[in-house]
Short mmCIF file of C-alpha atoms in Angstrom, two decimals:
data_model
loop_
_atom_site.label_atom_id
_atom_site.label_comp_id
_atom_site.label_asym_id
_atom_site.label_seq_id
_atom_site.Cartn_x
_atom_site.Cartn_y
_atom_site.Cartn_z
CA UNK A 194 14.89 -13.97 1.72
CA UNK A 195 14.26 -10.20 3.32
CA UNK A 196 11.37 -8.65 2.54
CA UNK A 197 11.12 -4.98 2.22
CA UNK A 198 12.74 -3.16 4.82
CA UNK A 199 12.35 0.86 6.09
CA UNK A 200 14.57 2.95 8.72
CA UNK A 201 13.52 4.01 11.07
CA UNK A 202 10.49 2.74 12.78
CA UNK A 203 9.88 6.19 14.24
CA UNK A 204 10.65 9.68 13.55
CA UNK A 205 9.77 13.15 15.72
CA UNK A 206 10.83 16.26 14.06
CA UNK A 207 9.80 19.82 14.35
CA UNK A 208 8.24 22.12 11.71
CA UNK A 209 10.34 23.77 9.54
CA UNK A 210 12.74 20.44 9.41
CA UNK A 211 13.65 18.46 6.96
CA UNK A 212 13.66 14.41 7.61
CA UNK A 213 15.14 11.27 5.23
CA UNK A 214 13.58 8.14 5.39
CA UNK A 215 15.15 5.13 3.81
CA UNK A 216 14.50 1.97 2.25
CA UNK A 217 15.36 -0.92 1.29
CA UNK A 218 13.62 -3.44 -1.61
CA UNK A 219 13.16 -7.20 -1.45
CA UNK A 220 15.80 -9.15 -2.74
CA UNK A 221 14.87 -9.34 -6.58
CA UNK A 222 13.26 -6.20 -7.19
CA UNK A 223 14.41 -3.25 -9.23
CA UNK A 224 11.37 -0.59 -8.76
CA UNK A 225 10.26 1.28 -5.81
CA UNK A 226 7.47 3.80 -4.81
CA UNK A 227 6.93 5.27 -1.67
CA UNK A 228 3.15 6.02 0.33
CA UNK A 229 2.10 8.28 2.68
CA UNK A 230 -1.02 6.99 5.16
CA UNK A 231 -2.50 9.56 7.31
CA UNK A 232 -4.56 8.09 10.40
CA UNK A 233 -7.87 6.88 9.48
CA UNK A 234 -7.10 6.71 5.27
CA UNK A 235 -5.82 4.42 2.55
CA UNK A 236 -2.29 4.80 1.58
CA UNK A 237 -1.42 7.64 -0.97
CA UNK A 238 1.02 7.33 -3.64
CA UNK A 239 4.11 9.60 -3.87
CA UNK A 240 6.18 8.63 -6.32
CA UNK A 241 7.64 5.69 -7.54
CA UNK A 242 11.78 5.30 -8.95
CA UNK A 243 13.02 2.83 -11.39
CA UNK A 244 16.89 2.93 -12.83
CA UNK A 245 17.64 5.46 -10.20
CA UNK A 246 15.22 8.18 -11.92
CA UNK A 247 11.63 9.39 -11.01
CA UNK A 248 9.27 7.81 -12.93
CA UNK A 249 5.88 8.95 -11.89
CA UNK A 250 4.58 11.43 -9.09
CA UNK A 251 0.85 11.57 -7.07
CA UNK A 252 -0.38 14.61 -5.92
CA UNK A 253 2.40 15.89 -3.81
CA UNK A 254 4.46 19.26 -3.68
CA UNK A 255 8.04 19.68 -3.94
CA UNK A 256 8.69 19.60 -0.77
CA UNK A 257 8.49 15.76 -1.18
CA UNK A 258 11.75 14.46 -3.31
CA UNK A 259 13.81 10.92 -3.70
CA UNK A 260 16.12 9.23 -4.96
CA UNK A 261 17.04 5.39 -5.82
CA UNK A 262 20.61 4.40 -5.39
CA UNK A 263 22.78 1.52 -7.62
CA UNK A 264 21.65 -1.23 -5.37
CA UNK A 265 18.02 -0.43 -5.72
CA UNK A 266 17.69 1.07 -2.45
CA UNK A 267 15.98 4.24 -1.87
CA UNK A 268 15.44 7.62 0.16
CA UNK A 269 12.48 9.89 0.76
CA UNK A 270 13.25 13.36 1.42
CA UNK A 271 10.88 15.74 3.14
CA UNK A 272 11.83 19.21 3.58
CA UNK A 273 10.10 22.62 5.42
CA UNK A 274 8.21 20.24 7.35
CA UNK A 275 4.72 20.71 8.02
CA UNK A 276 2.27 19.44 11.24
CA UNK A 277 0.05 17.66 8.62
CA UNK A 278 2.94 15.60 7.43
CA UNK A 279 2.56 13.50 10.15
CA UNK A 280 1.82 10.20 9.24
CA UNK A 281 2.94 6.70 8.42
CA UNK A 282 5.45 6.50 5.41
CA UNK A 283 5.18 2.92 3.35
CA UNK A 284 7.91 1.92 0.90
CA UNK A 285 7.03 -0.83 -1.80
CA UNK A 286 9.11 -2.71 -4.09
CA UNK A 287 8.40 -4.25 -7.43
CA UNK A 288 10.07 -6.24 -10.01
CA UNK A 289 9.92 -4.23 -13.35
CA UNK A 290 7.69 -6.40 -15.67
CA UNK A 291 5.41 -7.78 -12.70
CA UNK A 292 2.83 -5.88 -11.33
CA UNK A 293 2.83 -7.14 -7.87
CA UNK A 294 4.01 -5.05 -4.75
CA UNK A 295 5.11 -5.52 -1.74
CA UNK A 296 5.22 -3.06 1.33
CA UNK A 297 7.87 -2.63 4.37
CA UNK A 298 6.50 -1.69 8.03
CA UNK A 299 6.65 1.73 7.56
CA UNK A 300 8.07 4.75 9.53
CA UNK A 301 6.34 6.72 11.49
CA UNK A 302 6.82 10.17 11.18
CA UNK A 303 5.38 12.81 14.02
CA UNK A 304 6.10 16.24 13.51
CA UNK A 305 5.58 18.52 16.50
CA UNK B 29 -8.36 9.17 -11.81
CA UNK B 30 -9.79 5.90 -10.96
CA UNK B 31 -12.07 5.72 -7.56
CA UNK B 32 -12.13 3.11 -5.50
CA UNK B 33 -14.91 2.18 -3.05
CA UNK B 34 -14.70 -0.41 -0.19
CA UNK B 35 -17.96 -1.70 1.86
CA UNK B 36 -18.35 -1.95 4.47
CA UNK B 37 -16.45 0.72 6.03
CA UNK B 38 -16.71 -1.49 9.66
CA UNK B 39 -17.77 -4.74 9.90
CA UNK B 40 -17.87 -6.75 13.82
CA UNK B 41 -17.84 -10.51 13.83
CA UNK B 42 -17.73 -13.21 16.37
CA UNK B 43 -15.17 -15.32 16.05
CA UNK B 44 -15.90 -18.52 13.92
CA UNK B 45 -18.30 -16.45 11.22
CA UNK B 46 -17.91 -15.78 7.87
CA UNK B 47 -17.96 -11.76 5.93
CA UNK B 48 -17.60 -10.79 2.13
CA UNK B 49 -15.51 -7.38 1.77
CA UNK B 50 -16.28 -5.71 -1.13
CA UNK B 51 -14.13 -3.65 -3.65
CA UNK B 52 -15.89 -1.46 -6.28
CA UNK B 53 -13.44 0.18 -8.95
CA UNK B 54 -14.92 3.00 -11.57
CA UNK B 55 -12.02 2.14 -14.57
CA UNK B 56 -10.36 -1.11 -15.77
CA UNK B 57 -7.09 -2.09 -14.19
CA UNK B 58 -3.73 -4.21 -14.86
CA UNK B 59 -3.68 -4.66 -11.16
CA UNK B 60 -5.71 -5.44 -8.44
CA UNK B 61 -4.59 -6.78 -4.57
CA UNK B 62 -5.63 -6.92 -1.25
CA UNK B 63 -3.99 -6.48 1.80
CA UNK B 64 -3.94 -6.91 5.65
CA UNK B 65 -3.06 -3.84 7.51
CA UNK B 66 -1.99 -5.25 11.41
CA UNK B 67 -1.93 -2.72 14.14
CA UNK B 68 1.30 -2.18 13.45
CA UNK B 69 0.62 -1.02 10.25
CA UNK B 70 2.37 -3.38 8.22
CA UNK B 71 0.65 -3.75 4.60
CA UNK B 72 0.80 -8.03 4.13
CA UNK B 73 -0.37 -8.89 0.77
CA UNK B 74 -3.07 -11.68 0.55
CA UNK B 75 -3.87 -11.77 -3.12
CA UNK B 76 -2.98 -10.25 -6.28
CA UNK B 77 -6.20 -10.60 -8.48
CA UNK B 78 -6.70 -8.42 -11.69
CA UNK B 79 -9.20 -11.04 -12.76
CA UNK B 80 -10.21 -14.60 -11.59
CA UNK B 81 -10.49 -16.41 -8.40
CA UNK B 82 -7.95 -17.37 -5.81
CA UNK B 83 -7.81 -18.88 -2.36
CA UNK B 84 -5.53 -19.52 0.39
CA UNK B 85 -6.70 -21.43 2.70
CA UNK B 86 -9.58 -19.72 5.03
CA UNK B 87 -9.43 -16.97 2.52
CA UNK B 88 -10.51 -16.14 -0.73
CA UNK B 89 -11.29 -13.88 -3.81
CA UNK B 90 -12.91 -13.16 -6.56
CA UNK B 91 -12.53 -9.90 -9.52
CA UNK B 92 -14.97 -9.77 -11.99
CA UNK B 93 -13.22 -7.17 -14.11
CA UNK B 94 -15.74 -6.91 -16.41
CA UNK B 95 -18.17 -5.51 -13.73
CA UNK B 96 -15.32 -3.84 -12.09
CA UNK B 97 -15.28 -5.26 -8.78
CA UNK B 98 -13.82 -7.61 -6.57
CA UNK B 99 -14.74 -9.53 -3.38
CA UNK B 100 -12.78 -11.15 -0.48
CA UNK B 101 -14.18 -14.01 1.53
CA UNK B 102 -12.70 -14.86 5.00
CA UNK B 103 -14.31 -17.89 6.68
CA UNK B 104 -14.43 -19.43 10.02
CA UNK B 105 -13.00 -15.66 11.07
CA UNK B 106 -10.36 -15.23 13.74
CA UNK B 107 -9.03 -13.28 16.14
CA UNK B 108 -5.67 -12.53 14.30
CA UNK B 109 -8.30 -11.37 11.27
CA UNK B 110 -9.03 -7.92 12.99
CA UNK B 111 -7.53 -5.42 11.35
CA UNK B 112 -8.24 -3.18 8.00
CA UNK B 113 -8.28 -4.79 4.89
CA UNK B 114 -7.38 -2.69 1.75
CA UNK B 115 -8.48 -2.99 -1.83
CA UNK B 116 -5.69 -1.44 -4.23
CA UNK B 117 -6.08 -1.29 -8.16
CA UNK B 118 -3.65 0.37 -11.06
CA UNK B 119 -4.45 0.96 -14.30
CA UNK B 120 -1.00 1.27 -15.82
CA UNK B 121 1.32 -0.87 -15.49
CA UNK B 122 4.65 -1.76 -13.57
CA UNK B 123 2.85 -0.22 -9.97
CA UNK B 124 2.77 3.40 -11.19
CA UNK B 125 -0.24 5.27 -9.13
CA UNK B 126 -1.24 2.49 -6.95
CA UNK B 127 -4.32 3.57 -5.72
CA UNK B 128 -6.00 2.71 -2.89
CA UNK B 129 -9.78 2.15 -1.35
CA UNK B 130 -10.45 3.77 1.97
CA UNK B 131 -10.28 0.44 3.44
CA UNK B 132 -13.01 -2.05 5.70
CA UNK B 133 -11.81 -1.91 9.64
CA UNK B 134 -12.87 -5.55 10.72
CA UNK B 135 -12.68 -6.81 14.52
CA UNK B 136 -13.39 -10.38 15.31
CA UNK B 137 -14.28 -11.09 19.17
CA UNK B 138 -14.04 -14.14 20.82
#
């Protein structure tokens, strides 16, 4: 049984750029949300997509968008770049109805 | 929005002792876990807790959600323990706004 997978492990961009990260949820689950770590903090939610549609944002701009495919999968979309969003991007996946969620490795985005 | 606190923020063990991580929470949740981050930065869950007592073998824990906090025991501590331990709680349900404690960085030496 997979577990929560993410492409890619690493990522180095420039400003200005825009960057896609992907994911993909554990075998079972329907719901995803997506985390951004800077070094040194806790993991801060994003936003989280269920039935292909957003269902709840954190505290981030516009800049930040997604989507969730027919097989559950999902992207993160980052565009106009900036240095502080470097950090490590965490994808979790959930089975609507259960509360419990479970994380991929993570891809770690530098931006230069 | 709901505040977590962790303590402590470091903790340094020998290998062989035993530490109590501590999770303070200022609301009532649906959801409470904590996890293992390894220096890879992979999030591994060891318990999902909103209320009771669990273990799993050198580890356990304990939410008291009527005192809004929880605790996580690790015994005869490890090597392979080092690492930062997160606290995450949500009051809503279905993993909406996850929210995370700023974490305890523990190192174990041998």
């Amino acid at each position: 049984d997979a577990g929560v997978t993410q492409s890619p492990t690493h990522l180095i961009k420039t400003r200005g750029q825009q960057v896609t990260l992907r994911c993909s949820p554990k075998s079972g689950h329907d719901t995803v949300s997506w985390y951004q770590q800077a070094l040194g903090q806790g993991p801060q939610f994003i936003f989280q997509y269920y039935e292909e549609e957003e269902r709840q944002r954190g505290n981030f701009p516009d800049r930040f968008s997604g989507h969730q495919f027919p097989n559950y999968s999902s992207e993160l979309n980052v565009n106009a770049l900036l240095l502080g969003d470097s950090a490590l991007y965490l994808c979790a996946s959930s089975r609507r109805g259960y509360n419990e969620q479970f994380f991929g490795p993570g891809t770690r985005l530098t931006v230069l | 929005g709901i505040q977590v606190e962790q303590s402590p923020p470091d903790l340094i063990l020998q290998e062989g002792a035993n530490s109590t991580l501590r999770c303070n929470f200022s609301d009532s949740v649906n959801n409470l876990q904590w996890f293992h981050q390894n220096p890879w930065g992979q999030l591994i869950n060891l318990f999902y807790i909103p209320s009771g007592t669990k273990q799993n073998g050198r580890l356990s824990a304990t939410t008291v959600a009527t005192e809004r906090y929880s605790l996580l025991y690790i015994s005869s501590s490890q090597t392979t323990d080092s690492g930062v331990y997160f606290c995450a709680v949500e009051r809503d349900n279905y993993g909406q706004n996850f929210v995370f404690g700023p974490g305890t960085r523990l190192s174990v030496l041998p």
